């Protein structure tokens, strides 16, 4: 997981053999791993919130803080990754996140000590959850400015498709980069991999989960 803020580009759909061949030539960052994510969705929820199995942390929050064209700047705070049973801090972050979209947890919620119990309670309160199984790996794209993580995720349920994402990874060109420099690095990766020619739909997980929660397809 990226820690702190990073710029990201993400798309869903299918990819060409040309892109697959280019991707497989990149240096491997991490090998295939399996994760199951229960994404939370309520109308108006602007935080990527999920219960996860198969990787670091059981409850995770990811916050969108800026946009520039098809690029988005996200905050993944390591202090907002929690294990179950949830701590007081974890319950506080969950309560505030849900309350921002008008869903309030009743007294007694903290008695639940497993992800399954908490998810079941949230569903009873009207929060929809979308279960997504992912098989994913990541590789590295690099140029003179720095490196970008290129992740390939095979998504199963509620729709079978591929998700390709980019995140700025390392910076190699002098001082700490500003947003414009990181955006230039990201855009050079999109151009280099010709992702703008792929048959994919550019969107983040917030929008994808909203579609799936409504029974729609991407």
mmCIF file of C-alpha atoms in Angstrom:
data_model
loop_
_atom_site.group_PDB
_atom_site.id
_atom_site.type_symbol
_atom_site.label_atom_id
_atom_site.label_comp_id
_atom_site.label_asym_id
_atom_site.label_seq_id
_atom_site.Cartn_x
_atom_site.Cartn_y
_atom_site.Cartn_z
ATOM 1 C CA UNK A 1 0.000 0.000 0.000
ATOM 2 C CA UNK A 2 1.144 3.537 -0.728
ATOM 3 C CA UNK A 3 1.506 5.582 2.467
ATOM 4 C CA UNK A 4 0.684 9.244 2.681
ATOM 5 C CA UNK A 5 -0.398 11.071 -0.467
ATOM 6 C CA UNK A 6 0.109 9.877 -4.011
ATOM 7 C CA UNK A 7 -1.206 10.554 -7.487
ATOM 8 C CA UNK A 8 -3.162 7.757 -9.096
ATOM 9 C CA UNK A 9 -4.736 6.816 -12.425
ATOM 10 C CA UNK A 10 -7.142 3.869 -12.595
ATOM 11 C CA UNK A 11 -9.259 2.245 -15.284
ATOM 12 C CA UNK A 12 -11.509 -0.803 -15.668
ATOM 13 C CA UNK A 13 -12.332 -2.983 -18.644
ATOM 14 C CA UNK A 14 -10.140 -5.094 -20.894
ATOM 15 C CA UNK A 15 -6.640 -4.603 -22.271
ATOM 16 C CA UNK A 16 -5.035 -5.435 -25.592
ATOM 17 C CA UNK A 17 -2.336 -8.013 -26.276
ATOM 18 C CA UNK A 18 -0.051 -5.079 -27.075
ATOM 19 C CA UNK A 19 -0.428 -3.674 -23.558
ATOM 20 C CA UNK A 20 -0.094 -7.130 -21.950
ATOM 21 C CA UNK A 21 3.205 -7.685 -23.759
ATOM 22 C CA UNK A 22 4.508 -4.255 -22.753
ATOM 23 C CA UNK A 23 3.403 -4.785 -19.147
ATOM 24 C CA UNK A 24 5.116 -8.181 -18.842
ATOM 25 C CA UNK A 25 8.437 -6.646 -19.860
ATOM 26 C CA UNK A 26 8.425 -4.304 -16.846
ATOM 27 C CA UNK A 27 10.407 -5.198 -13.686
ATOM 28 C CA UNK A 28 8.301 -7.031 -11.097
ATOM 29 C CA UNK A 29 7.469 -5.122 -7.895
ATOM 30 C CA UNK A 30 5.378 -7.812 -6.190
ATOM 31 C CA UNK A 31 4.038 -11.152 -7.364
ATOM 32 C CA UNK A 32 0.398 -12.231 -7.547
ATOM 33 C CA UNK A 33 -1.635 -11.972 -4.359
ATOM 34 C CA UNK A 34 -5.275 -12.653 -3.595
ATOM 35 C CA UNK A 35 -7.434 -10.222 -1.619
ATOM 36 C CA UNK A 36 -11.132 -9.961 -0.806
ATOM 37 C CA UNK A 37 -12.516 -6.466 -0.260
ATOM 38 C CA UNK A 38 -15.933 -5.602 1.173
ATOM 39 C CA UNK A 39 -16.422 -1.999 0.011
ATOM 40 C CA UNK A 40 -18.934 0.118 1.938
ATOM 41 C CA UNK A 41 -21.380 2.241 -0.024
ATOM 42 C CA UNK A 42 -23.978 4.785 1.056
ATOM 43 C CA UNK A 43 -25.251 7.612 -1.184
ATOM 44 C CA UNK A 44 -23.013 10.592 -0.545
ATOM 45 C CA UNK A 45 -20.078 8.637 0.916
ATOM 46 C CA UNK A 46 -16.885 10.273 -0.387
ATOM 47 C CA UNK A 47 -14.373 7.999 1.372
ATOM 48 C CA UNK A 48 -13.069 4.709 0.003
ATOM 49 C CA UNK A 49 -13.796 2.478 3.006
ATOM 50 C CA UNK A 50 -13.412 -1.294 3.000
ATOM 51 C CA UNK A 51 -12.958 -4.408 5.084
ATOM 52 C CA UNK A 52 -10.147 -6.518 3.614
ATOM 53 C CA UNK A 53 -8.807 -10.029 3.958
ATOM 54 C CA UNK A 54 -5.587 -11.278 2.372
ATOM 55 C CA UNK A 55 -3.349 -8.220 2.877
ATOM 56 C CA UNK A 56 -2.352 -5.587 5.420
ATOM 57 C CA UNK A 57 -5.129 -4.385 7.727
ATOM 58 C CA UNK A 58 -8.749 -5.444 8.184
ATOM 59 C CA UNK A 59 -10.375 -2.005 7.875
ATOM 60 C CA UNK A 60 -8.915 0.671 5.609
ATOM 61 C CA UNK A 61 -9.805 4.229 4.594
ATOM 62 C CA UNK A 62 -8.595 6.078 1.507
ATOM 63 C CA UNK A 63 -9.454 9.734 0.916
ATOM 64 C CA UNK A 64 -9.603 11.692 -2.347
ATOM 65 C CA UNK A 65 -8.063 15.130 -1.878
ATOM 66 C CA UNK A 66 -7.445 16.547 -5.386
ATOM 67 C CA UNK A 67 -8.046 15.941 -9.081
ATOM 68 C CA UNK A 68 -6.294 17.009 -12.269
ATOM 69 C CA UNK A 69 -7.846 15.685 -15.456
ATOM 70 C CA UNK A 70 -7.836 11.890 -15.240
ATOM 71 C CA UNK A 71 -5.323 11.950 -12.362
ATOM 72 C CA UNK A 72 -6.387 11.885 -8.717
ATOM 73 C CA UNK A 73 -4.465 12.621 -5.519
ATOM 74 C CA UNK A 74 -5.303 10.241 -2.664
ATOM 75 C CA UNK A 75 -4.391 10.084 0.998
ATOM 76 C CA UNK A 76 -3.748 6.652 2.495
ATOM 77 C CA UNK A 77 -2.958 7.371 6.128
ATOM 78 C CA UNK A 78 -1.153 4.481 7.869
ATOM 79 C CA UNK A 79 -2.958 5.580 11.044
ATOM 80 C CA UNK A 80 -6.257 4.707 9.352
ATOM 81 C CA UNK A 81 -5.472 1.029 8.836
ATOM 82 C CA UNK A 82 -7.040 -1.069 11.576
ATOM 83 C CA UNK A 83 -7.278 -4.677 12.627
ATOM 84 C CA UNK A 84 -10.291 -6.312 14.245
ATOM 85 C CA UNK A 85 -11.399 -6.345 16.988
ATOM 86 C CA UNK A 86 -11.582 -2.606 16.281
ATOM 87 C CA UNK A 87 -9.923 -0.167 18.662
ATOM 88 C CA UNK A 88 -11.677 2.920 20.028
ATOM 89 C CA UNK A 89 -9.865 4.977 17.397
ATOM 90 C CA UNK A 90 -11.042 2.647 14.627
ATOM 91 C CA UNK A 91 -14.660 2.833 15.789
ATOM 92 C CA UNK A 92 -14.390 6.630 15.951
ATOM 93 C CA UNK A 93 -13.090 6.890 12.359
ATOM 94 C CA UNK A 94 -15.758 4.457 11.111
ATOM 95 C CA UNK A 95 -18.549 6.306 12.938
ATOM 96 C CA UNK A 96 -17.466 9.715 11.606
ATOM 97 C CA UNK A 97 -17.065 8.372 8.074
ATOM 98 C CA UNK A 98 -20.544 6.837 8.021
ATOM 99 C CA UNK A 99 -22.107 9.878 9.729
ATOM 100 C CA UNK A 100 -20.732 12.091 6.930
ATOM 101 C CA UNK A 101 -23.170 10.261 4.623
ATOM 102 C CA UNK A 102 -26.066 10.289 7.106
ATOM 103 C CA UNK A 103 -25.731 6.803 8.620
ATOM 104 C CA UNK A 104 -25.370 6.706 12.404
ATOM 105 C CA UNK A 105 -24.279 3.657 14.358
ATOM 106 C CA UNK A 106 -26.533 2.762 17.304
ATOM 107 C CA UNK A 107 -25.304 2.259 20.828
ATOM 108 C CA UNK A 108 -24.011 -1.247 21.318
ATOM 109 C CA UNK A 109 -22.272 -1.444 17.951
ATOM 110 C CA UNK A 110 -18.896 -1.891 19.589
ATOM 111 C CA UNK A 111 -19.935 -5.288 20.916
ATOM 112 C CA UNK A 112 -19.195 -6.761 17.477
ATOM 113 C CA UNK A 113 -15.676 -8.124 17.277
ATOM 114 C CA UNK A 114 -15.346 -9.665 13.799
ATOM 115 C CA UNK A 115 -15.478 -8.157 10.320
ATOM 116 C CA UNK A 116 -18.422 -10.424 9.457
ATOM 117 C CA UNK A 117 -20.456 -9.188 12.428
ATOM 118 C CA UNK A 118 -19.708 -5.535 11.706
ATOM 119 C CA UNK A 119 -20.522 -5.899 8.003
ATOM 120 C CA UNK A 120 -23.798 -7.663 8.810
ATOM 121 C CA UNK A 121 -24.786 -4.862 11.191
ATOM 122 C CA UNK A 122 -23.948 -2.189 8.615
ATOM 123 C CA UNK A 123 -26.068 -3.955 6.002
ATOM 124 C CA UNK A 124 -28.990 -4.120 8.435
ATOM 125 C CA UNK A 125 -28.652 -0.359 8.942
ATOM 126 C CA UNK A 126 -28.872 0.275 5.194
ATOM 127 C CA UNK A 127 -25.224 0.387 4.187
ATOM 128 C CA UNK A 128 -24.604 -1.629 1.041
ATOM 129 C CA UNK A 129 -21.452 -3.698 0.732
ATOM 130 C CA UNK A 130 -19.843 -4.844 -2.489
ATOM 131 C CA UNK A 131 -17.590 -7.901 -2.277
ATOM 132 C CA UNK A 132 -14.748 -7.864 -4.790
ATOM 133 C CA UNK A 133 -12.196 -10.645 -5.145
ATOM 134 C CA UNK A 134 -8.936 -9.462 -6.688
ATOM 135 C CA UNK A 135 -5.889 -11.287 -8.018
ATOM 136 C CA UNK A 136 -3.208 -8.657 -8.483
ATOM 137 C CA UNK A 137 0.451 -8.039 -9.164
ATOM 138 C CA UNK A 138 2.499 -4.903 -9.763
ATOM 139 C CA UNK A 139 5.460 -3.867 -11.886
ATOM 140 C CA UNK A 140 7.566 -0.728 -12.242
ATOM 141 C CA UNK A 141 7.705 1.793 -15.069
ATOM 142 C CA UNK A 142 10.710 4.115 -14.946
ATOM 143 C CA UNK A 143 12.232 7.071 -16.737
ATOM 144 C CA UNK A 144 14.685 9.838 -15.877
ATOM 145 C CA UNK A 145 12.203 11.526 -13.512
ATOM 146 C CA UNK A 146 11.330 8.531 -11.355
ATOM 147 C CA UNK A 147 9.280 5.377 -11.174
ATOM 148 C CA UNK A 148 5.569 4.551 -11.249
ATOM 149 C CA UNK A 149 3.860 1.447 -9.876
ATOM 150 C CA UNK A 150 1.767 -0.268 -12.547
ATOM 151 C CA UNK A 151 -0.743 -2.679 -11.025
ATOM 152 C CA UNK A 152 -2.745 -5.294 -12.913
ATOM 153 C CA UNK A 153 -5.752 -6.613 -10.987
ATOM 154 C CA UNK A 154 -8.087 -9.321 -12.242
ATOM 155 C CA UNK A 155 -11.425 -8.519 -10.620
ATOM 156 C CA UNK A 156 -14.043 -11.217 -10.003
ATOM 157 C CA UNK A 157 -17.577 -10.331 -8.942
ATOM 158 C CA UNK A 158 -19.846 -8.510 -9.201
ATOM 159 C CA UNK A 159 -18.303 -8.170 -12.675
ATOM 160 C CA UNK A 160 -15.341 -9.940 -14.219
ATOM 161 C CA UNK A 161 -12.874 -7.476 -15.701
ATOM 162 C CA UNK A 162 -9.373 -6.050 -15.414
ATOM 163 C CA UNK A 163 -8.317 -2.981 -13.473
ATOM 164 C CA UNK A 164 -5.069 -1.211 -14.370
ATOM 165 C CA UNK A 165 -3.781 1.423 -11.972
ATOM 166 C CA UNK A 166 -0.770 3.720 -11.774
ATOM 167 C CA UNK A 167 0.735 5.322 -8.647
ATOM 168 C CA UNK A 168 3.774 7.576 -8.430
ATOM 169 C CA UNK A 169 6.402 5.513 -6.628
ATOM 170 C CA UNK A 170 9.925 6.984 -6.464
ATOM 171 C CA UNK A 171 11.278 10.379 -7.449
ATOM 172 C CA UNK A 172 14.814 10.619 -8.860
ATOM 173 C CA UNK A 173 15.108 14.168 -10.090
ATOM 174 C CA UNK A 174 16.458 16.369 -7.311
ATOM 175 C CA UNK A 175 14.330 17.916 -4.587
ATOM 176 C CA UNK A 176 10.931 16.739 -3.396
ATOM 177 C CA UNK A 177 8.601 17.059 -6.364
ATOM 178 C CA UNK A 178 5.570 19.300 -6.509
ATOM 179 C CA UNK A 179 2.205 18.126 -7.800
ATOM 180 C CA UNK A 180 2.907 19.335 -11.328
ATOM 181 C CA UNK A 181 6.105 17.282 -11.500
ATOM 182 C CA UNK A 182 4.379 14.143 -10.229
ATOM 183 C CA UNK A 183 1.541 14.654 -12.702
ATOM 184 C CA UNK A 184 4.124 14.933 -15.492
ATOM 185 C CA UNK A 185 5.659 11.634 -14.365
ATOM 186 C CA UNK A 186 2.242 9.968 -14.335
ATOM 187 C CA UNK A 187 1.283 11.356 -17.738
ATOM 188 C CA UNK A 188 4.580 10.187 -19.216
ATOM 189 C CA UNK A 189 3.739 6.666 -18.017
ATOM 190 C CA UNK A 190 0.269 6.796 -19.571
ATOM 191 C CA UNK A 191 1.831 7.943 -22.846
ATOM 192 C CA UNK A 192 4.693 5.439 -22.688
ATOM 193 C CA UNK A 193 2.368 2.483 -22.098
ATOM 194 C CA UNK A 194 -0.209 3.918 -24.555
ATOM 195 C CA UNK A 195 -2.934 3.474 -21.966
ATOM 196 C CA UNK A 196 -4.967 6.213 -23.593
ATOM 197 C CA UNK A 197 -5.482 3.815 -26.525
ATOM 198 C CA UNK A 198 -6.715 0.893 -24.424
ATOM 199 C CA UNK A 199 -10.406 -0.172 -24.313
ATOM 200 C CA UNK A 200 -10.846 0.788 -20.667
ATOM 201 C CA UNK A 201 -13.079 3.119 -18.677
ATOM 202 C CA UNK A 202 -11.188 5.554 -16.455
ATOM 203 C CA UNK A 203 -12.679 5.721 -12.953
ATOM 204 C CA UNK A 204 -11.791 5.141 -9.320
ATOM 205 C CA UNK A 205 -13.165 2.481 -6.985
ATOM 206 C CA UNK A 206 -15.627 4.932 -5.424
ATOM 207 C CA UNK A 207 -17.434 5.273 -8.754
ATOM 208 C CA UNK A 208 -17.077 1.595 -9.663
ATOM 209 C CA UNK A 209 -18.506 0.480 -6.322
ATOM 210 C CA UNK A 210 -21.410 2.923 -6.697
ATOM 211 C CA UNK A 211 -22.284 1.366 -10.072
ATOM 212 C CA UNK A 212 -22.092 -2.167 -8.694
ATOM 213 C CA UNK A 213 -24.066 -1.278 -5.557
ATOM 214 C CA UNK A 214 -26.866 -0.017 -7.844
ATOM 215 C CA UNK A 215 -26.801 -3.248 -9.846
ATOM 216 C CA UNK A 216 -25.177 -1.609 -12.878
ATOM 217 C CA UNK A 217 -22.247 -2.764 -15.000
ATOM 218 C CA UNK A 218 -19.212 -0.708 -15.940
#
